[in-house]
Tab-separated table of C-alpha atoms in Angstrom:
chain	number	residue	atom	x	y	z
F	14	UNK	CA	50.609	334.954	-196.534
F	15	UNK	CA	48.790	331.615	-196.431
F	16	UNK	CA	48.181	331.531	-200.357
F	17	UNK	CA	52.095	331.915	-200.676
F	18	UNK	CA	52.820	329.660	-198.182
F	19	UNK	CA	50.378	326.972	-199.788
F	20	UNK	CA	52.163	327.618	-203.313
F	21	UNK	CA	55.573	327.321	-202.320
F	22	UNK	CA	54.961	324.232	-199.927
F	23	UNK	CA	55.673	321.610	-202.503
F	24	UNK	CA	59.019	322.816	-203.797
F	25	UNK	CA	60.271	322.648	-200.149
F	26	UNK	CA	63.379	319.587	-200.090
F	27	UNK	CA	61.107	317.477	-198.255
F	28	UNK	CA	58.943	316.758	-201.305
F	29	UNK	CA	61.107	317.371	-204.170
F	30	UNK	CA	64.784	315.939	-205.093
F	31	UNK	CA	67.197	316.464	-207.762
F	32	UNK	CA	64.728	315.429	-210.696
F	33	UNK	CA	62.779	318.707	-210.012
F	34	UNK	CA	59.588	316.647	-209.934
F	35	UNK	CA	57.717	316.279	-206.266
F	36	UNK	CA	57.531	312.467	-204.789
F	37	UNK	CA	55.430	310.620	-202.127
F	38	UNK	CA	54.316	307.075	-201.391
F	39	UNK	CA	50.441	307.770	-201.946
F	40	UNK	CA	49.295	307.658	-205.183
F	41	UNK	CA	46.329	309.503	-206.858
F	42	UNK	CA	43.504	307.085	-205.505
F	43	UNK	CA	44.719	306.720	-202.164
F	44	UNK	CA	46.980	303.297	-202.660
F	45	UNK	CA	50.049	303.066	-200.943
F	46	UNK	CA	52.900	302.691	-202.643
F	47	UNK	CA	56.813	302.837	-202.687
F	48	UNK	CA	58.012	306.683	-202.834
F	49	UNK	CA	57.795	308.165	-206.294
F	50	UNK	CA	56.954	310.148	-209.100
F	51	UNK	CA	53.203	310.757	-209.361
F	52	UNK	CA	51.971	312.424	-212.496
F	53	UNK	CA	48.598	313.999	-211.776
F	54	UNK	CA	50.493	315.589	-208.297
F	55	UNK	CA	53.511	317.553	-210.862
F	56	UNK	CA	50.615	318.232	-213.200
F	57	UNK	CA	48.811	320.142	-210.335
F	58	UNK	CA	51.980	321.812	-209.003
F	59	UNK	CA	52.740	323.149	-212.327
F	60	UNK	CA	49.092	324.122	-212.575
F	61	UNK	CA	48.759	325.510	-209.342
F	62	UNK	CA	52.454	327.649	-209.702
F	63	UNK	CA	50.950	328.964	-212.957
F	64	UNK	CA	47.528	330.505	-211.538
F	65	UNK	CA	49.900	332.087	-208.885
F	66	UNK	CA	51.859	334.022	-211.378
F	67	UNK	CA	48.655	335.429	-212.917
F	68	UNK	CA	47.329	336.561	-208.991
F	69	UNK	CA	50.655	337.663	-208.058
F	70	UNK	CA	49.475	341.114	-208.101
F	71	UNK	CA	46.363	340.648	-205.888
F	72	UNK	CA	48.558	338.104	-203.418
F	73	UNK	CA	51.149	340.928	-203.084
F	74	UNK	CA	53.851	338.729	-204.580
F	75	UNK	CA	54.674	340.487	-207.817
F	76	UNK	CA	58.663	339.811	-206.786
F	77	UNK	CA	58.026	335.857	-207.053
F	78	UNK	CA	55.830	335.708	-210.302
F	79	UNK	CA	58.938	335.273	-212.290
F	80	UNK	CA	60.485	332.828	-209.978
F	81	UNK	CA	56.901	330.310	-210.029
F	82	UNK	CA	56.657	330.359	-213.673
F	83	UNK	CA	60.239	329.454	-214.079
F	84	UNK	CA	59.830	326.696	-211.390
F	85	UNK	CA	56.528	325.677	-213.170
F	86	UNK	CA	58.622	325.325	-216.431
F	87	UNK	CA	61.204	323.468	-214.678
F	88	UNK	CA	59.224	320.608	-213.026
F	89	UNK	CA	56.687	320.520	-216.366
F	90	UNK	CA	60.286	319.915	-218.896
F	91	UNK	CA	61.189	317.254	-215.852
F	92	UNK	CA	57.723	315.458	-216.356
F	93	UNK	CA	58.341	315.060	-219.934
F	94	UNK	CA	61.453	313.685	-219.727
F	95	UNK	CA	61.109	311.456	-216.410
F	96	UNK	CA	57.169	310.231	-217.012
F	97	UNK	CA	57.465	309.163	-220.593
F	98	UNK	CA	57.883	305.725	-221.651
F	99	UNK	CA	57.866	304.565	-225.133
F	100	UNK	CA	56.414	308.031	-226.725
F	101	UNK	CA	53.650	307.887	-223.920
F	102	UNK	CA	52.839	309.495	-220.451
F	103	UNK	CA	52.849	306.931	-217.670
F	104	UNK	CA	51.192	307.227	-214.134
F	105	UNK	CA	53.950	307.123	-212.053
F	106	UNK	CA	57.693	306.141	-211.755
F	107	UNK	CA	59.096	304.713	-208.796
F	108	UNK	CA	62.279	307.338	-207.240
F	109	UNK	CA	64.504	304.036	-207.975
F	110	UNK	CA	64.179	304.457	-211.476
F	111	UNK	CA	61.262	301.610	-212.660
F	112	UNK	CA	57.849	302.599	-213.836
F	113	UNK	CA	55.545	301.535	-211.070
F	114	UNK	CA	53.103	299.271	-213.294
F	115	UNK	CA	51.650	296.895	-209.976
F	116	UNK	CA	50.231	297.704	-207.017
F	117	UNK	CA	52.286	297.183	-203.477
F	118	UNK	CA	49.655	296.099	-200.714
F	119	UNK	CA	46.874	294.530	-202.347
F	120	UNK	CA	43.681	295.142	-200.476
F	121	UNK	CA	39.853	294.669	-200.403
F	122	UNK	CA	37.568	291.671	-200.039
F	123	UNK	CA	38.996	288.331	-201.068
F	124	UNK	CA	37.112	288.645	-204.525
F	125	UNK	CA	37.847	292.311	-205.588
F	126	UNK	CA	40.425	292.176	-208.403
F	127	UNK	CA	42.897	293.619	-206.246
F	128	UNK	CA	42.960	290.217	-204.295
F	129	UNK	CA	42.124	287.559	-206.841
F	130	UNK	CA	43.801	288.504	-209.746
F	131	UNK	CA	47.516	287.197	-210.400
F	132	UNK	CA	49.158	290.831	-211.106
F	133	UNK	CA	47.565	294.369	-210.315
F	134	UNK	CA	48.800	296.588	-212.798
F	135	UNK	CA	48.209	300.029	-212.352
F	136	UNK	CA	48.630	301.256	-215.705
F	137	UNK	CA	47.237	302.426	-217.976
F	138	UNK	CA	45.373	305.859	-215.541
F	139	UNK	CA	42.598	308.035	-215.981
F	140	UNK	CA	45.088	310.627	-214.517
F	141	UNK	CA	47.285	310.382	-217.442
F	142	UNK	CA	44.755	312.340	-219.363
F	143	UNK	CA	45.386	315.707	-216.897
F	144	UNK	CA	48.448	317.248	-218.191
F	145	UNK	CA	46.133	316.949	-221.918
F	146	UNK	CA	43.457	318.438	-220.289
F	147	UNK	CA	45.602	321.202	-218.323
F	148	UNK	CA	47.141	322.378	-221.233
F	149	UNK	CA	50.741	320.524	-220.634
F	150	UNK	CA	51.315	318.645	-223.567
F	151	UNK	CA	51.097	320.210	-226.962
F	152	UNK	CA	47.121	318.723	-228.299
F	153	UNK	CA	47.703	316.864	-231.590
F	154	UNK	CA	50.902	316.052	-231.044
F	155	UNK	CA	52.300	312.234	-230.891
F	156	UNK	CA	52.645	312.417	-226.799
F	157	UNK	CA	49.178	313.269	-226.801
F	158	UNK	CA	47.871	310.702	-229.193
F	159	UNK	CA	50.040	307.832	-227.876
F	160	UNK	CA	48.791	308.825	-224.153
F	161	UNK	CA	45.135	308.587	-224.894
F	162	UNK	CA	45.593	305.566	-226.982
F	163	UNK	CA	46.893	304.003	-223.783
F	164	UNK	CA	44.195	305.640	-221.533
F	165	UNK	CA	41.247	304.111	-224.380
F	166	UNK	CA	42.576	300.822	-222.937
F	167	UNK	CA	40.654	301.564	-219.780
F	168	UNK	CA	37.307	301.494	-221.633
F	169	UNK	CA	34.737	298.569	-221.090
F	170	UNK	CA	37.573	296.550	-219.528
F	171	UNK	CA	35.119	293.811	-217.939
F	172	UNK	CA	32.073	295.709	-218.912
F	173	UNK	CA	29.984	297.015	-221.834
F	174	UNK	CA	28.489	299.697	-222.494
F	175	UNK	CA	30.863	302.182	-222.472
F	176	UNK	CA	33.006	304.337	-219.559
F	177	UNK	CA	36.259	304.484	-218.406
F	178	UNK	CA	38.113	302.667	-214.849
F	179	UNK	CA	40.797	304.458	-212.655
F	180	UNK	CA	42.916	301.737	-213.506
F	181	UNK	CA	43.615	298.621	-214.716
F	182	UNK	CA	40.650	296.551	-213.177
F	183	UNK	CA	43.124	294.029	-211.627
F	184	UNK	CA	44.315	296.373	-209.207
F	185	UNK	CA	40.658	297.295	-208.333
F	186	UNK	CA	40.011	297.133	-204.905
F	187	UNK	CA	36.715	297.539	-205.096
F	188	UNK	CA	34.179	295.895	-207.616
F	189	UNK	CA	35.908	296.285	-211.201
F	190	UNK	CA	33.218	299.268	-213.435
F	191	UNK	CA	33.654	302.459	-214.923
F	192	UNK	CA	33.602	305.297	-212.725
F	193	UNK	CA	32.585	309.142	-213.227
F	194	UNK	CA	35.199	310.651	-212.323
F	195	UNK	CA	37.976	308.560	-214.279
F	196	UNK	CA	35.256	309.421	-217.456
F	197	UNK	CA	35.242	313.180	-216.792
F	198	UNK	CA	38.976	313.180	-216.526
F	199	UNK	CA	39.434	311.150	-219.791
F	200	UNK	CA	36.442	313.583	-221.182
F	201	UNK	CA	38.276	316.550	-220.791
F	202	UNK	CA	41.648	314.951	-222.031
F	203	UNK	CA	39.725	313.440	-225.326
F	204	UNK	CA	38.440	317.001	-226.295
F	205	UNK	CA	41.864	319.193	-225.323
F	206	UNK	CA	43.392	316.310	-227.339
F	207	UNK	CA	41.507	316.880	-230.381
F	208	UNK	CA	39.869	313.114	-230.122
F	209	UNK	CA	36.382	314.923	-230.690
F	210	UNK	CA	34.940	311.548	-231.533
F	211	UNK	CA	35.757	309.683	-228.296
F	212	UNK	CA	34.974	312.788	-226.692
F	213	UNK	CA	30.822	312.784	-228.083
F	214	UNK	CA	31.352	308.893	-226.911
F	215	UNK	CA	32.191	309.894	-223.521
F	216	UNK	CA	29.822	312.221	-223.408
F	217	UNK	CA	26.938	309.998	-224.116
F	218	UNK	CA	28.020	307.853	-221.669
F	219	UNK	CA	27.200	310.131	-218.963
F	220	UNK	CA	24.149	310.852	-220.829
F	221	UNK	CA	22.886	307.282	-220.669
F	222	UNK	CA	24.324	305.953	-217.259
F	223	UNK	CA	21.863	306.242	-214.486
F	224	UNK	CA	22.342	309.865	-213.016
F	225	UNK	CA	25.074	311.130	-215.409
F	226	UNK	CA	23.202	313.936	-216.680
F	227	UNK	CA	24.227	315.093	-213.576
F	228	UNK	CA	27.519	314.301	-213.728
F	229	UNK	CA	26.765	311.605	-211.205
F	230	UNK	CA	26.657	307.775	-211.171
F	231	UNK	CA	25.482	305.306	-209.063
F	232	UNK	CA	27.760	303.298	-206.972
F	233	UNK	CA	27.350	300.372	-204.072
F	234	UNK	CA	30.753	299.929	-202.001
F	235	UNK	CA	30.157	297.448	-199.906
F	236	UNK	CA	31.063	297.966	-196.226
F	237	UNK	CA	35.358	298.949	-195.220
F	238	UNK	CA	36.177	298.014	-192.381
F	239	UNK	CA	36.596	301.212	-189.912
F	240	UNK	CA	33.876	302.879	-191.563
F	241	UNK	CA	31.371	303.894	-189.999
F	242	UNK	CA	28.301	302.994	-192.607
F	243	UNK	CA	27.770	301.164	-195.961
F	244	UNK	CA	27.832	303.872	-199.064
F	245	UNK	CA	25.329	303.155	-201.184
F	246	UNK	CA	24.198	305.875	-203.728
F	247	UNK	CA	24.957	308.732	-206.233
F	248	UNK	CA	28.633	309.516	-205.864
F	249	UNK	CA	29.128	313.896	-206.607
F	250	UNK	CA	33.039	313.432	-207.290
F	251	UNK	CA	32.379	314.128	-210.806
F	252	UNK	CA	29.779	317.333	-210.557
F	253	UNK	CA	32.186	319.577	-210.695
F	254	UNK	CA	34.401	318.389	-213.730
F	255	UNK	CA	31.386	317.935	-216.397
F	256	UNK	CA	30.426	321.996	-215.968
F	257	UNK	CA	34.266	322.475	-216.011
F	258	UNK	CA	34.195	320.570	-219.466
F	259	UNK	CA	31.403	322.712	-220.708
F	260	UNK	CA	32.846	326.150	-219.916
F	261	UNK	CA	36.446	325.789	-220.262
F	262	UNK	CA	36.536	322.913	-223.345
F	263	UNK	CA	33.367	323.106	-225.304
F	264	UNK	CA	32.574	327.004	-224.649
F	265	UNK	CA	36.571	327.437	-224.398
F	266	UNK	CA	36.335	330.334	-221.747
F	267	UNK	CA	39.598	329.835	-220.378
F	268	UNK	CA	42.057	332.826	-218.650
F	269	UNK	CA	45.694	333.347	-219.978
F	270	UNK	CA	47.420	336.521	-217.813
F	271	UNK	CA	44.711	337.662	-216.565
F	272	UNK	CA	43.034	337.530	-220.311
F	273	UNK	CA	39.323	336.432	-220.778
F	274	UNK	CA	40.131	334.222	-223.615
F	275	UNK	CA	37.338	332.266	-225.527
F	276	UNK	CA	38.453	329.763	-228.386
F	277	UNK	CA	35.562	327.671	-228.728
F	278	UNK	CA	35.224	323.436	-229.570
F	279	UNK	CA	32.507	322.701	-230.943
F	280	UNK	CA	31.401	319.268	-232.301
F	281	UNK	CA	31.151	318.730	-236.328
F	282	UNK	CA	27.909	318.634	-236.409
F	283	UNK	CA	26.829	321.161	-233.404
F	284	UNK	CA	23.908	323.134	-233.555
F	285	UNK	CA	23.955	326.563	-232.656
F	286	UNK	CA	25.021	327.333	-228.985
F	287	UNK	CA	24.167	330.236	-226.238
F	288	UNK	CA	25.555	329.941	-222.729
F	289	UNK	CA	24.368	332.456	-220.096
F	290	UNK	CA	27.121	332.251	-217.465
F	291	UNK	CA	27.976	334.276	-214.389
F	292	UNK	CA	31.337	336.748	-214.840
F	293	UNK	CA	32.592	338.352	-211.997
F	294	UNK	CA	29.605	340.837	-211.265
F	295	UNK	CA	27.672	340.372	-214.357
F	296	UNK	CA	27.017	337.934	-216.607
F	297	UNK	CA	29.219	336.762	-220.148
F	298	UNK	CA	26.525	335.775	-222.835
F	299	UNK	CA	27.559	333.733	-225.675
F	300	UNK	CA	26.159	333.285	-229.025
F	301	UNK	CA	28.005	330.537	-230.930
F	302	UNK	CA	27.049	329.572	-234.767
F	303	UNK	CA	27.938	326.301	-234.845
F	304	UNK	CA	31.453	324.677	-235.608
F	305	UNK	CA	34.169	327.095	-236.450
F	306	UNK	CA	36.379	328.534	-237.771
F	307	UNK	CA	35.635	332.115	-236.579
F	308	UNK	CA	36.594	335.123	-237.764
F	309	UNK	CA	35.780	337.768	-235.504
F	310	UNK	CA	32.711	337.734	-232.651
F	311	UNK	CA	31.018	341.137	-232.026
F	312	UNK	CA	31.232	342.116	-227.746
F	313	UNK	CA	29.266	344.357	-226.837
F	314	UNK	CA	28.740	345.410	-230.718
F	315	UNK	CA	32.304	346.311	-231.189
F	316	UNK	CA	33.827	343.983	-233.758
F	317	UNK	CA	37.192	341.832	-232.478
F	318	UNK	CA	39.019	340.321	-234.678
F	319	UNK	CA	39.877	336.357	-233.961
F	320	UNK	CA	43.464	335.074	-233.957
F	321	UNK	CA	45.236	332.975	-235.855
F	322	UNK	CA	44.154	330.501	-233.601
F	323	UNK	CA	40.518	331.266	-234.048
F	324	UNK	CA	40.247	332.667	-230.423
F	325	UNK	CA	38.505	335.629	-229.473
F	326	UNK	CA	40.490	337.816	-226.519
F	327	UNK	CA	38.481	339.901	-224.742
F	328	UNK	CA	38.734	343.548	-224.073
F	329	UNK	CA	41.194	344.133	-220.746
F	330	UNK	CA	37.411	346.120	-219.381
F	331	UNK	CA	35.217	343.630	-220.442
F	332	UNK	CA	33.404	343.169	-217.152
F	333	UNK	CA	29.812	341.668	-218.861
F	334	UNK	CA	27.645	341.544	-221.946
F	335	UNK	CA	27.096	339.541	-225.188
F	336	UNK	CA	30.236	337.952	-226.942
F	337	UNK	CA	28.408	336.565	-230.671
F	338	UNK	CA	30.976	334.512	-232.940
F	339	UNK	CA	30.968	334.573	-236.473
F	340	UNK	CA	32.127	332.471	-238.777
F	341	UNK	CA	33.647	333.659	-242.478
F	342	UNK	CA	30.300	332.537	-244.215
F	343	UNK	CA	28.280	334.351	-241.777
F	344	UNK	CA	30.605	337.214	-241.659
F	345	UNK	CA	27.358	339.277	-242.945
C-alpha cells in the first residue's frame, strides 16, 4: 500500500496542473527557484510510473497498470512539447511560460560565480542528458543530438582537462569544476545517444581524475554556514551511476515487461568482454566478442536468435547461467 501510495503521489493536483507535467520551486541541485517545470523530476515520474506497471503484479495493482502507463505516456508527450526549445531539451520552464535560463537567489561566498558573475544562467544541465539516458527520447534522433550538443557546452568551461559542470559555472555557488556526478549523468546520456566517442572521452575522464576509477572525485567545499563541519574529501554521489553505466549501457542488461533483455554497446575497437554479475539467486555470465552486430548468443547452450535490433531476449525461466554472443563472422 505504501509502494502505490509513493507512485501515485506526484499526479495528486497539488503537484501537477493542466500541462500534465509536475511543478515545484526547487530545482534539481537544491536552488530555489520560481514554481515550474523541472525536467529531470517528469523524467523520473515517467520512469518511476513505468517500473510500476511492470511490478503491478507483485504490488497487487494489476487494475492500475494500464492507468500508470497511460499517465506515464501522457506527462512524457507533455515534456516534449513543453521542455523543448529550438529542437533541444531545456532544464526547466518557469509555470508562467519563460524558460528559466538564471538563477533567482544568488548565493555562496562573495567570490563563487554565483555572486560575482553579472548573470547566472542555468542552462545548459547535466540533467538534460536523463530522459537520453532513460530511454525517453528516440537515440539518434535530432532531439537527442541537439540536446547533447547543448549539454557538450558544459565541458572544460573554466577548466581543462576534461569533465562536465551541473551548470553553467556562473550560477555556481560553489567553486566553478567539473563534478562526478554531472559526468556520469552526461556519460550515460553520450552512450544511449549513440555519441560513443564523447562517451570513451568521458570515460577516461573518470579514469584519470583523482579517485574516478571509483566513480569518485575529490572535492573541498569550503565551510556553509549552518553546517556543522567543513567537507573535505571523496564525494560517493557518483558510485552508483558508473556500475549502472556498465550493466545497463555497455553490457545492455536492461528489463522491458518483466523481460531480461541484453542488447549490448560496445566500443569500435573493444576487446572481448565477460561480466560475472549477480541475477536474482544466481549469477548471469556474459561472454561478449567484441563490437557487434550479433546474431544469436547461445544461453545455457540453447541457441537464441537476436532481433532485428541485435538484442538478445532471454528465456521467460532464465533464472542463471552463461549468455555467449556471437557475431555473423563468428557464427561458427
Amino acid at each position: 500500500a505504501k509502494l502505490i501510495a509513493l507512485v501515485e503521489r506526484p499526479l495528486k493536483p497539488a503537484f501537477r496542473d493542466a500541462t500534465g507535467l509536475v511543478h515545484n520551486r526547487r530545482e534539481f541541485w537544491e536552488q530555489t527557484m520560481n514554481d515550474a517545470y523541472e525536467l529531470a523530476y517528469n523524467t523520473y515520474v515517467v520512469v518511476g510510473l513505468r517500473e510500476a506497471a511492470a511490478l503491478a503484479g507483485p504490488l497487487g495493482a494489476r487494475d492500475r497498470k494500464e492507468s500508470w502507463l497511460k499517465e506515464a505516456e501522457a506527462i512524457r508527450t507533455a515534456m516534449l512539447r513543453t521542455l523543448v526549445q529550438d529542437g533541444a531539451l531545456i532544464k526547466r520552464r518557469n509555470v508562467a511560460g519563460e524558460v528559466a535560463e538564471c538563477l533567482v537567489q544568488a548565493t555562496g561566498a562573495p567570490d563563487v560565480p554565483a555572486r560575482s558573475a553579472a548573470h547566472n544562467r542555468i542552462h545548459p544541465d547535466a540533467t538534460m542528458a536523463l530522459p537520453i539516458a532513460l530511454g525517453l527520447v528516440e537515440p539518434g534522433s535530432s532531439l537527442a543530438i541537439r540536446t547533447l550538443n547543448e549539454v557538450e557546452k558544459l565541458r572544460n568551461q573554466r577548466w581543462w582537462g576534461g569533465g562536465y559542470g551541473r551548470y553553467d559555472a556562473s550560477a555556481e555557488i560553489n567553486m566553478p569544476g567539473p563534478w562526478g556526478i554531472a559526468g556520469a549523468l552526461v556519460l550515460r546520456g553520450q552512450h544511449a545517444g549513440g555519441m560513443l566517442d564523447r562517451s570513451r572521452g568521458t570515460l577516461e575522464w573518470f579514469r584519470n581524475v583523482q579517485g574516478g576509477n571509483g566513480g569518485l572525485y575529490y572535492e573541498e567545499i569550503p565551510l556553509i554556514a549552518g553546517s556543522q563541519q567543513n567537507w573535505l574529501g571523496l564525494v560517493t554521489w557518483p558510485t552508483g551511476e558508473l556500475p549502472y553505466f556498465v550493466v545497463r549501457h555497455y553490457l545492455g542488461v536492461t528489463l522491458e515487461d518483466g523481460a531480461v533483455v541484453i542488447r549490448p554497446r560496445l566500443y569500435p575497437d573493444s576487446p572481448p568482454v565477460k561480466a560475472d554479475l549477480r541475477f536474482r539467486k544466481g549469477r548471469l555470465k556474459l561472454e561478449i566478442p567484441g563490437p557487434g552486430p550479433y546474431v544469436s548468443a547461445g544461453v545455457n547452450g540453447r541457441n537464441i536468435p537476436a532481433g532485428g535490433d541485435g538484442a538478445i531476449r532471454l528465456p521467460p525461466d532464465f533464472a542463471g547461467g552463461a549468455v555467449v554472443f556471437r557475431r555473423a563472422n563468428l557464427r561458427k
